[in-house]
Amino acid sequence: MPNRPKRSHRRRITAAAMSAAAALPVVLALAGPLPASAAQLRTADPVRRGLDRLVREDRYPAALAAVTGRDGRTRNAAAGVADLRTGAKAPVDGQIRAASVTKSFTATVVLQLVGEGEVALDAPVDAYLPGLLRGDGIDGRRITVRQLLQHTSGLPDYTPYLDDLVANRHRYYEPRTLLDVALRHKAGFEPGTGWRYCNTDYVVAGLLIERVTGRPVGEEITRRVIDRVGLRHTYFPAQGEQTLRDTHPHGYVATKPDAPLLDVTEMDPSAAWAGGALISTPSELNRFFRALLDGELLHPGQLAQMRTTVAIPADAGYPPGTRFGLGLASYRLSCGGLMWGHDGDFLGYATYPFATDDGRAATIAVTADPGPTEHGRQHALRLASTGLCE
């Protein structure tokens, strides 16, 4: 597991957002507990104990877990409180902002279009979005669809250049606005010659889906993925939608170490769009990744492409051995083998969902990002591995 936080867009956004956060009002909404949708983890269970440590030692307001065994049976647990103001108990399997886990859903839709013959992975982006990508070292005629999905495009990430996101968390961003921010900056490297996590890649992927299908990206994710595998509490927010629809724990940010946590539950997720707007629950993220690896969403050829990975730089902040495919990453399990998934962290929430080829799955979610302590995210990621290895 990493010895420092991953250098991701969510971390950069939140770092830039801290300057005005202390002066903002706290947004509060009550959230009560959901009944468990399956058996709950026992008090002595190592995942249950890990959740308690995330709350007690890493000072997350709440920590949630869903662990699915090879038999398909899911056990859920939650520790901490849903609302720091009221002290309401954290809901079991409550809704959370899944953040960049959305990228796995978006990549799945693109790969479905590949399977339908509507998109070619190694075709240039200009074949579908002519003239869209132009800038300093940027040319959509030399960037392929595969490179977008694998973060090897060299496109500049827009997120470090956004305005203070905490202060502007109720602002709606058009996807093209996000892209325009990115295109004002120089490419990071020649397409295909490097790797860098980049949210701009998935803004372009979302625009590609809309151009090819003629429908909104959220609608396509819903029709092709969410509804297909029966995810009843997972959705892509409508334009302007700022609240979570069902029972949920609140999300918080730590403006600085040991500072009071700021409630950012209510916000417009458009700054993340096709790369990070999704709402889900821990158990439904387990269901999604199990369905994906089981071939319920993609034909074998497209799933094999998704799982074809590249090495990433050692200083990228990921655990040693992490490799990236197309909207899907592989991590080494502490008990041997690989777990597949995609982490997500955005203002208020961090989520770690993973699955294995033999049907196991585990998701850990915590309700502060950035969190109160330096190493909380490492501990949450380790706990996901524990859930798969127990």
Tab-separated table of C-alpha atoms in Angstrom:
chain	number	residue	atom	x	y	z
A	1	MET	CA	0.000	0.000	0.000
A	2	PRO	CA	1.212	3.551	-0.636
A	3	ASN	CA	3.275	5.420	1.891
A	4	ARG	CA	1.709	8.731	0.858
A	5	PRO	CA	-1.620	9.860	-0.584
A	6	LYS	CA	-2.130	9.241	-4.277
A	7	ARG	CA	-1.489	12.314	-6.399
A	8	SER	CA	-4.927	12.289	-7.911
A	9	HIS	CA	-7.263	14.933	-9.240
A	10	ARG	CA	-9.391	14.716	-6.120
A	11	ARG	CA	-6.430	15.455	-3.874
A	12	ARG	CA	-5.352	18.360	-6.041
A	13	ILE	CA	-8.861	19.790	-6.210
A	14	THR	CA	-9.311	19.650	-2.485
A	15	ALA	CA	-5.888	21.100	-1.775
A	16	ALA	CA	-6.692	24.065	-4.005
A	17	ALA	CA	-10.098	24.411	-2.422
A	18	MET	CA	-8.948	24.881	1.140
A	19	SER	CA	-8.113	28.578	0.942
A	20	ALA	CA	-11.656	29.831	1.456
A	21	ALA	CA	-13.248	26.818	3.098
A	22	ALA	CA	-13.167	28.021	6.676
A	23	ALA	CA	-15.337	31.014	5.875
A	24	LEU	CA	-18.125	28.973	4.271
A	25	PRO	CA	-21.346	27.920	5.995
A	26	VAL	CA	-21.808	24.248	6.791
A	27	VAL	CA	-24.563	22.585	4.783
A	28	LEU	CA	-26.508	20.086	6.879
A	29	ALA	CA	-29.058	17.451	5.890
A	30	LEU	CA	-30.344	14.690	8.119
A	31	ALA	CA	-29.670	11.079	7.182
A	32	GLY	CA	-30.929	8.099	9.130
A	33	PRO	CA	-29.706	4.506	8.970
A	34	LEU	CA	-30.763	2.100	6.246
A	35	PRO	CA	-31.619	-1.463	7.173
A	36	ALA	CA	-28.910	-3.909	6.176
A	37	SER	CA	-29.595	-5.431	2.768
A	38	ALA	CA	-27.718	-8.575	3.817
A	39	ALA	CA	-25.990	-10.011	6.871
A	40	GLN	CA	-23.898	-7.588	8.905
A	41	LEU	CA	-20.251	-8.158	9.726
A	42	ARG	CA	-19.621	-9.557	13.177
A	43	THR	CA	-17.967	-7.408	15.812
A	44	ALA	CA	-14.909	-9.682	15.784
A	45	ASP	CA	-14.577	-9.583	12.007
A	46	PRO	CA	-11.278	-7.962	10.860
A	47	VAL	CA	-13.117	-5.634	8.493
A	48	ARG	CA	-15.490	-4.576	11.243
A	49	ARG	CA	-12.520	-3.869	13.504
A	50	GLY	CA	-10.863	-1.961	10.670
A	51	LEU	CA	-13.896	0.286	10.282
A	52	ASP	CA	-13.778	1.063	13.974
A	53	ARG	CA	-10.104	2.014	13.655
A	54	LEU	CA	-10.829	4.301	10.703
A	55	VAL	CA	-13.303	6.173	12.886
A	56	ARG	CA	-11.349	6.049	16.142
A	57	GLU	CA	-7.758	6.546	14.952
A	58	ASP	CA	-8.107	8.208	11.540
A	59	ARG	CA	-11.051	10.285	12.789
A	60	TYR	CA	-13.355	9.748	9.828
A	61	PRO	CA	-16.930	10.610	10.798
A	62	ALA	CA	-18.097	7.331	9.248
A	63	ALA	CA	-16.689	4.276	7.510
A	64	LEU	CA	-18.770	1.790	5.516
A	65	ALA	CA	-17.983	-1.670	4.178
A	66	ALA	CA	-19.539	-4.312	1.965
A	67	VAL	CA	-17.788	-7.681	1.596
A	68	THR	CA	-19.050	-10.241	-0.910
A	69	GLY	CA	-17.861	-13.839	-0.804
A	70	ARG	CA	-17.447	-16.351	-3.585
A	71	ASP	CA	-20.978	-17.553	-2.853
A	72	GLY	CA	-22.384	-14.120	-3.681
A	73	ARG	CA	-23.455	-13.430	-0.103
A	74	THR	CA	-22.752	-9.835	0.972
A	75	ARG	CA	-22.052	-8.713	4.518
A	76	ASN	CA	-22.350	-5.016	5.343
A	77	ALA	CA	-21.167	-2.845	8.202
A	78	ALA	CA	-20.887	0.802	9.171
A	79	ALA	CA	-19.067	2.608	11.969
A	80	GLY	CA	-19.289	6.167	13.207
A	81	VAL	CA	-21.967	8.764	12.606
A	82	ALA	CA	-23.857	9.940	9.546
A	83	ASP	CA	-24.075	13.521	10.775
A	84	LEU	CA	-21.632	15.207	13.147
A	85	ARG	CA	-24.286	17.711	14.197
A	86	THR	CA	-26.978	15.238	15.217
A	87	GLY	CA	-24.867	12.175	15.993
A	88	ALA	CA	-27.210	9.984	13.902
A	89	LYS	CA	-25.810	6.505	13.397
A	90	ALA	CA	-23.975	5.866	10.118
A	91	PRO	CA	-26.269	4.030	7.686
A	92	VAL	CA	-25.407	0.522	6.622
A	93	ASP	CA	-24.854	0.516	2.847
A	94	GLY	CA	-25.761	4.190	2.563
A	95	GLN	CA	-25.269	6.172	-0.613
A	96	ILE	CA	-21.931	7.886	-1.193
A	97	ARG	CA	-20.328	9.901	-3.969
A	98	ALA	CA	-18.369	7.247	-5.848
A	99	ALA	CA	-16.143	9.882	-7.490
A	100	SER	CA	-13.639	8.411	-9.968
A	101	VAL	CA	-15.146	4.943	-9.743
A	102	THR	CA	-17.374	6.565	-12.394
A	103	LYS	CA	-14.488	6.125	-14.842
A	104	SER	CA	-15.007	2.359	-14.815
A	105	PHE	CA	-18.657	2.870	-15.797
A	106	THR	CA	-17.746	5.345	-18.547
A	107	ALA	CA	-15.019	3.075	-19.927
A	108	THR	CA	-17.486	0.182	-19.953
A	109	VAL	CA	-19.864	2.177	-22.150
A	110	VAL	CA	-17.057	3.083	-24.581
A	111	LEU	CA	-16.016	-0.564	-24.780
A	112	GLN	CA	-19.606	-1.616	-25.421
A	113	LEU	CA	-19.592	0.795	-28.365
A	114	VAL	CA	-16.353	-0.839	-29.512
A	115	GLY	CA	-18.070	-4.226	-29.380
A	116	GLU	CA	-20.946	-2.821	-31.432
A	117	GLY	CA	-18.571	-1.569	-34.104
A	118	GLU	CA	-19.379	2.075	-33.414
A	119	VAL	CA	-15.952	2.976	-31.985
A	120	ALA	CA	-12.436	1.671	-32.649
A	121	LEU	CA	-10.012	1.735	-29.733
A	122	ASP	CA	-7.027	2.650	-31.862
A	123	ALA	CA	-8.822	5.238	-33.973
A	124	PRO	CA	-7.921	8.880	-33.352
A	125	VAL	CA	-10.264	10.984	-31.245
A	126	ASP	CA	-10.681	13.222	-34.297
A	127	ALA	CA	-12.586	10.416	-36.019
A	128	TYR	CA	-15.446	11.064	-33.589
A	129	LEU	CA	-14.828	14.602	-32.346
A	130	PRO	CA	-13.137	16.351	-35.278
A	131	GLY	CA	-11.114	19.412	-34.375
A	132	LEU	CA	-11.980	19.225	-30.664
A	133	LEU	CA	-8.484	18.629	-29.304
A	134	ARG	CA	-6.044	21.282	-30.400
A	135	GLY	CA	-3.472	23.122	-28.320
A	136	ASP	CA	0.163	23.326	-27.297
A	137	GLY	CA	1.423	19.837	-28.123
A	138	ILE	CA	-2.206	18.655	-28.348
A	139	ASP	CA	-3.674	17.181	-31.517
A	140	GLY	CA	-6.726	14.913	-31.547
A	141	ARG	CA	-5.499	13.363	-34.772
A	142	ARG	CA	-2.648	11.741	-32.795
A	143	ILE	CA	-4.532	10.748	-29.632
A	144	THR	CA	-6.434	7.455	-29.707
A	145	VAL	CA	-9.542	6.356	-27.823
A	146	ARG	CA	-7.453	3.714	-26.033
A	147	GLN	CA	-5.041	6.380	-24.798
A	148	LEU	CA	-7.921	8.378	-23.308
A	149	LEU	CA	-9.181	5.391	-21.336
A	150	GLN	CA	-5.687	4.384	-20.167
A	151	HIS	CA	-4.384	7.858	-19.240
A	152	THR	CA	-1.631	7.720	-21.828
A	153	SER	CA	-2.953	10.599	-23.975
A	154	GLY	CA	-0.649	13.275	-22.571
A	155	LEU	CA	-3.584	15.684	-22.238
A	156	PRO	CA	-3.248	18.245	-19.432
A	157	ASP	CA	-5.525	17.667	-16.454
A	158	TYR	CA	-7.993	20.506	-15.936
A	159	THR	CA	-8.487	19.957	-12.225
A	160	PRO	CA	-5.419	21.799	-10.847
A	161	TYR	CA	-6.611	24.913	-12.667
A	162	LEU	CA	-10.208	25.047	-11.428
A	163	ASP	CA	-11.289	27.792	-9.079
A	164	ASP	CA	-11.596	27.055	-5.358
A	165	LEU	CA	-13.939	24.073	-5.480
A	166	VAL	CA	-15.173	24.282	-1.905
A	167	ALA	CA	-16.174	27.908	-2.337
A	168	ASN	CA	-17.694	27.061	-5.729
A	169	ARG	CA	-19.156	23.686	-4.870
A	170	HIS	CA	-22.648	24.777	-5.958
A	171	ARG	CA	-21.434	25.945	-9.369
A	172	TYR	CA	-22.433	24.061	-12.493
A	173	TYR	CA	-19.607	23.384	-14.964
A	174	GLU	CA	-20.349	22.584	-18.591
A	175	PRO	CA	-18.163	19.708	-19.834
A	176	ARG	CA	-16.792	21.956	-22.551
A	177	THR	CA	-15.807	24.500	-19.886
A	178	LEU	CA	-13.694	21.836	-18.182
A	179	LEU	CA	-12.086	20.921	-21.485
A	180	ASP	CA	-11.371	24.564	-22.345
A	181	VAL	CA	-9.545	24.940	-19.013
A	182	ALA	CA	-7.342	21.957	-19.908
A	183	LEU	CA	-6.616	23.084	-23.458
A	184	ARG	CA	-5.121	26.363	-22.253
A	185	HIS	CA	-2.172	24.330	-20.980
A	186	LYS	CA	0.616	22.368	-22.613
A	187	ALA	CA	0.473	18.620	-23.150
A	188	GLY	CA	2.333	16.580	-20.565
A	189	PHE	CA	3.957	14.218	-23.077
A	190	GLU	CA	3.562	12.831	-26.571
A	191	PRO	CA	0.562	10.485	-26.833
A	192	GLY	CA	1.469	6.944	-25.895
A	193	THR	CA	4.894	7.780	-24.447
A	194	GLY	CA	3.965	8.199	-20.777
A	195	TRP	CA	1.269	7.748	-18.143
A	196	ARG	CA	-0.445	10.343	-15.965
A	197	TYR	CA	-3.820	10.210	-14.254
A	198	CYS	CA	-5.932	12.773	-16.080
A	199	ASN	CA	-9.590	13.694	-15.658
A	200	THR	CA	-9.589	15.493	-18.991
A	201	ASP	CA	-9.329	12.074	-20.661
A	202	TYR	CA	-12.744	11.138	-19.300
A	203	VAL	CA	-14.374	14.437	-20.157
A	204	VAL	CA	-13.386	13.679	-23.748
A	205	ALA	CA	-14.604	10.070	-23.372
A	206	GLY	CA	-17.954	11.382	-22.168
A	207	LEU	CA	-18.214	13.755	-25.113
A	208	LEU	CA	-17.330	10.883	-27.446
A	209	ILE	CA	-20.144	8.737	-26.002
A	210	GLU	CA	-22.605	11.580	-26.512
A	211	ARG	CA	-21.476	12.195	-30.098
A	212	VAL	CA	-21.625	8.520	-31.095
A	213	THR	CA	-24.922	7.660	-29.364
A	214	GLY	CA	-26.681	10.997	-29.685
A	215	ARG	CA	-27.760	10.727	-26.044
A	216	PRO	CA	-26.515	12.191	-22.710
A	217	VAL	CA	-23.671	10.253	-21.113
A	218	GLY	CA	-25.614	9.760	-17.876
A	219	GLU	CA	-28.488	8.204	-19.789
A	220	GLU	CA	-26.142	5.812	-21.575
A	221	ILE	CA	-24.438	4.789	-18.315
A	222	THR	CA	-27.873	4.173	-16.800
A	223	ARG	CA	-29.255	2.158	-19.719
A	224	ARG	CA	-26.151	0.185	-20.558
A	225	VAL	CA	-24.680	-0.472	-17.111
A	226	ILE	CA	-26.786	0.504	-14.097
A	227	ASP	CA	-30.087	-0.953	-15.291
A	228	ARG	CA	-28.467	-3.970	-16.936
A	229	VAL	CA	-27.067	-5.290	-13.669
A	230	GLY	CA	-29.937	-4.097	-11.477
A	231	LEU	CA	-28.297	-1.362	-9.410
A	232	ARG	CA	-31.307	0.227	-7.696
A	233	HIS	CA	-29.447	2.808	-5.600
A	234	THR	CA	-26.828	3.861	-8.157
A	235	TYR	CA	-27.369	6.800	-10.484
A	236	PHE	CA	-25.739	9.527	-12.522
A	237	PRO	CA	-27.033	12.845	-11.109
A	238	ALA	CA	-29.268	14.974	-13.277
A	239	GLN	CA	-28.004	18.380	-14.350
A	240	GLY	CA	-28.087	20.701	-11.349
A	241	GLU	CA	-28.800	17.904	-8.839
A	242	GLN	CA	-26.805	18.580	-5.671
A	243	THR	CA	-28.216	16.230	-3.033
A	244	LEU	CA	-28.051	12.461	-2.595
A	245	ARG	CA	-31.446	10.874	-3.200
A	246	ASP	CA	-31.521	8.124	-0.583
A	247	THR	CA	-30.244	7.640	2.944
A	248	HIS	CA	-26.581	8.603	3.190
A	249	PRO	CA	-23.822	9.669	5.554
A	250	HIS	CA	-22.686	13.270	5.237
A	251	GLY	CA	-19.402	14.046	3.529
A	252	TYR	CA	-16.814	16.375	5.070
A	253	VAL	CA	-13.490	18.030	4.317
A	254	ALA	CA	-10.647	18.778	6.697
A	255	THR	CA	-9.461	22.264	5.774
A	256	LYS	CA	-6.189	21.606	7.593
A	257	PRO	CA	-4.902	19.063	10.128
A	258	ASP	CA	-6.939	19.081	13.346
A	259	ALA	CA	-9.357	21.734	12.013
A	260	PRO	CA	-13.120	21.231	12.463
A	261	LEU	CA	-14.615	19.270	9.590
A	262	LEU	CA	-16.686	21.184	7.044
A	263	ASP	CA	-19.873	19.556	5.721
A	264	VAL	CA	-19.836	19.488	1.888
A	265	THR	CA	-22.540	16.868	1.349
A	266	GLU	CA	-24.612	19.136	-0.849
A	267	MET	CA	-22.667	20.110	-3.962
A	268	ASP	CA	-22.845	20.089	-7.742
A	269	PRO	CA	-20.704	17.184	-9.035
A	270	SER	CA	-20.429	18.562	-12.577
A	271	ALA	CA	-16.755	19.415	-12.028
A	272	ALA	CA	-16.183	15.645	-12.227
A	273	TRP	CA	-18.870	14.728	-14.828
A	274	ALA	CA	-18.162	11.530	-16.786
A	275	GLY	CA	-15.051	10.984	-14.700
A	276	GLY	CA	-16.569	11.270	-11.236
A	277	ALA	CA	-20.231	12.255	-10.726
A	278	LEU	CA	-21.742	8.839	-9.916
A	279	ILE	CA	-23.687	8.102	-6.703
A	280	SER	CA	-23.748	4.511	-5.424
A	281	THR	CA	-23.544	2.288	-2.342
A	282	PRO	CA	-20.787	-0.111	-1.223
A	283	SER	CA	-22.789	-3.252	-1.968
A	284	GLU	CA	-23.787	-2.032	-5.428
A	285	LEU	CA	-20.196	-1.199	-6.306
A	286	ASN	CA	-19.384	-4.803	-5.381
A	287	ARG	CA	-22.172	-5.934	-7.678
A	288	PHE	CA	-20.893	-3.782	-10.544
A	289	PHE	CA	-17.294	-4.985	-10.415
A	290	ARG	CA	-18.335	-8.644	-10.015
A	291	ALA	CA	-20.641	-8.285	-13.035
A	292	LEU	CA	-17.889	-6.589	-15.019
A	293	LEU	CA	-15.279	-9.263	-14.332
A	294	ASP	CA	-17.847	-12.032	-14.888
A	295	GLY	CA	-18.497	-10.805	-18.421
A	296	GLU	CA	-22.057	-9.588	-17.857
A	297	LEU	CA	-21.341	-6.168	-19.365
A	298	LEU	CA	-18.690	-6.718	-22.033
A	299	HIS	CA	-17.919	-9.335	-24.651
A	300	PRO	CA	-14.723	-11.320	-23.960
A	301	GLY	CA	-12.675	-9.360	-26.475
A	302	GLN	CA	-13.564	-5.988	-24.993
A	303	LEU	CA	-13.100	-7.211	-21.411
A	304	ALA	CA	-9.657	-8.500	-22.363
A	305	GLN	CA	-8.784	-5.064	-23.752
A	306	MET	CA	-10.018	-3.426	-20.560
A	307	ARG	CA	-7.785	-5.719	-18.511
A	308	THR	CA	-4.694	-5.163	-20.673
A	309	THR	CA	-2.605	-2.999	-18.376
A	310	VAL	CA	0.428	-0.766	-18.503
A	311	ALA	CA	2.922	-0.004	-15.778
A	312	ILE	CA	2.701	3.402	-14.129
A	313	PRO	CA	5.497	5.616	-12.804
A	314	ALA	CA	6.895	4.636	-9.432
A	315	ASP	CA	6.316	8.156	-8.130
A	316	ALA	CA	2.611	8.219	-9.097
A	317	GLY	CA	1.661	7.525	-5.481
A	318	TYR	CA	0.037	4.119	-6.020
A	319	PRO	CA	0.949	0.859	-4.258
A	320	PRO	CA	3.907	-0.974	-5.844
A	321	GLY	CA	2.766	-3.214	-8.671
A	322	THR	CA	-0.353	-1.237	-9.540
A	323	ARG	CA	-1.095	-1.279	-13.263
A	324	PHE	CA	-3.736	0.542	-15.307
A	325	GLY	CA	-5.990	-0.853	-17.978
A	326	LEU	CA	-8.941	0.903	-19.623
A	327	GLY	CA	-10.872	2.457	-16.754
A	328	LEU	CA	-9.776	-0.432	-14.556
A	329	ALA	CA	-6.673	-0.954	-12.423
A	330	SER	CA	-5.053	-4.048	-10.941
A	331	TYR	CA	-3.485	-4.113	-7.479
A	332	ARG	CA	-1.533	-6.839	-5.721
A	333	LEU	CA	-3.439	-8.548	-2.955
A	334	SER	CA	-1.660	-9.092	0.351
A	335	CYS	CA	-2.738	-12.751	0.242
A	336	GLY	CA	-1.582	-13.253	-3.344
A	337	GLY	CA	-3.146	-12.629	-6.712
A	338	LEU	CA	-4.775	-9.455	-7.976
A	339	MET	CA	-7.759	-7.310	-7.144
A	340	TRP	CA	-9.366	-5.241	-9.881
A	341	GLY	CA	-11.225	-1.957	-9.473
A	342	HIS	CA	-10.871	1.802	-9.367
A	343	ASP	CA	-10.651	4.031	-6.332
A	344	GLY	CA	-12.486	7.322	-6.074
A	345	ASP	CA	-12.045	10.405	-3.923
A	346	PHE	CA	-13.701	13.758	-4.226
A	347	LEU	CA	-14.825	16.445	-1.794
A	348	GLY	CA	-16.353	14.660	1.175
A	349	TYR	CA	-15.974	10.983	0.268
A	350	ALA	CA	-13.322	8.416	-0.635
A	351	THR	CA	-14.257	4.981	-1.938
A	352	TYR	CA	-12.247	1.806	-2.571
A	353	PRO	CA	-14.141	-0.931	-4.485
A	354	PHE	CA	-12.362	-4.045	-5.761
A	355	ALA	CA	-13.157	-7.544	-6.969
A	356	THR	CA	-11.307	-10.721	-7.862
A	357	ASP	CA	-11.695	-13.161	-10.724
A	358	ASP	CA	-13.205	-15.812	-8.417
A	359	GLY	CA	-16.165	-13.645	-7.399
A	360	ARG	CA	-14.998	-11.979	-4.219
A	361	ALA	CA	-15.566	-8.233	-3.826
A	362	ALA	CA	-15.025	-5.614	-1.138
A	363	THR	CA	-15.751	-1.901	-0.940
A	364	ILE	CA	-14.658	0.504	1.791
A	365	ALA	CA	-16.001	4.066	1.878
A	366	VAL	CA	-15.076	6.884	4.263
A	367	THR	CA	-16.813	10.208	4.710
A	368	ALA	CA	-14.106	12.854	4.691
A	369	ASP	CA	-11.822	13.840	1.831
A	370	PRO	CA	-9.322	15.186	2.450
A	371	GLY	CA	-9.488	13.459	5.797
A	372	PRO	CA	-8.365	14.525	9.239
A	373	THR	CA	-5.163	12.427	9.278
A	374	GLU	CA	-2.324	11.900	6.849
A	375	HIS	CA	-2.542	8.150	6.458
A	376	GLY	CA	-6.292	7.502	6.622
A	377	ARG	CA	-6.616	6.825	2.899
A	378	GLN	CA	-3.835	4.225	3.015
A	379	HIS	CA	-5.603	2.475	5.865
A	380	ALA	CA	-8.922	2.437	4.005
A	381	LEU	CA	-7.278	0.955	0.903
A	382	ARG	CA	-5.544	-1.713	2.988
A	383	LEU	CA	-8.872	-2.603	4.566
A	384	ALA	CA	-10.361	-3.330	1.138
A	385	SER	CA	-7.552	-5.846	0.599
A	386	THR	CA	-8.267	-7.316	4.032
A	387	GLY	CA	-11.888	-7.805	3.048
A	388	LEU	CA	-10.822	-9.841	0.022
A	389	CYS	CA	-8.232	-11.894	1.919
A	390	GLU	CA	-10.093	-12.830	5.080
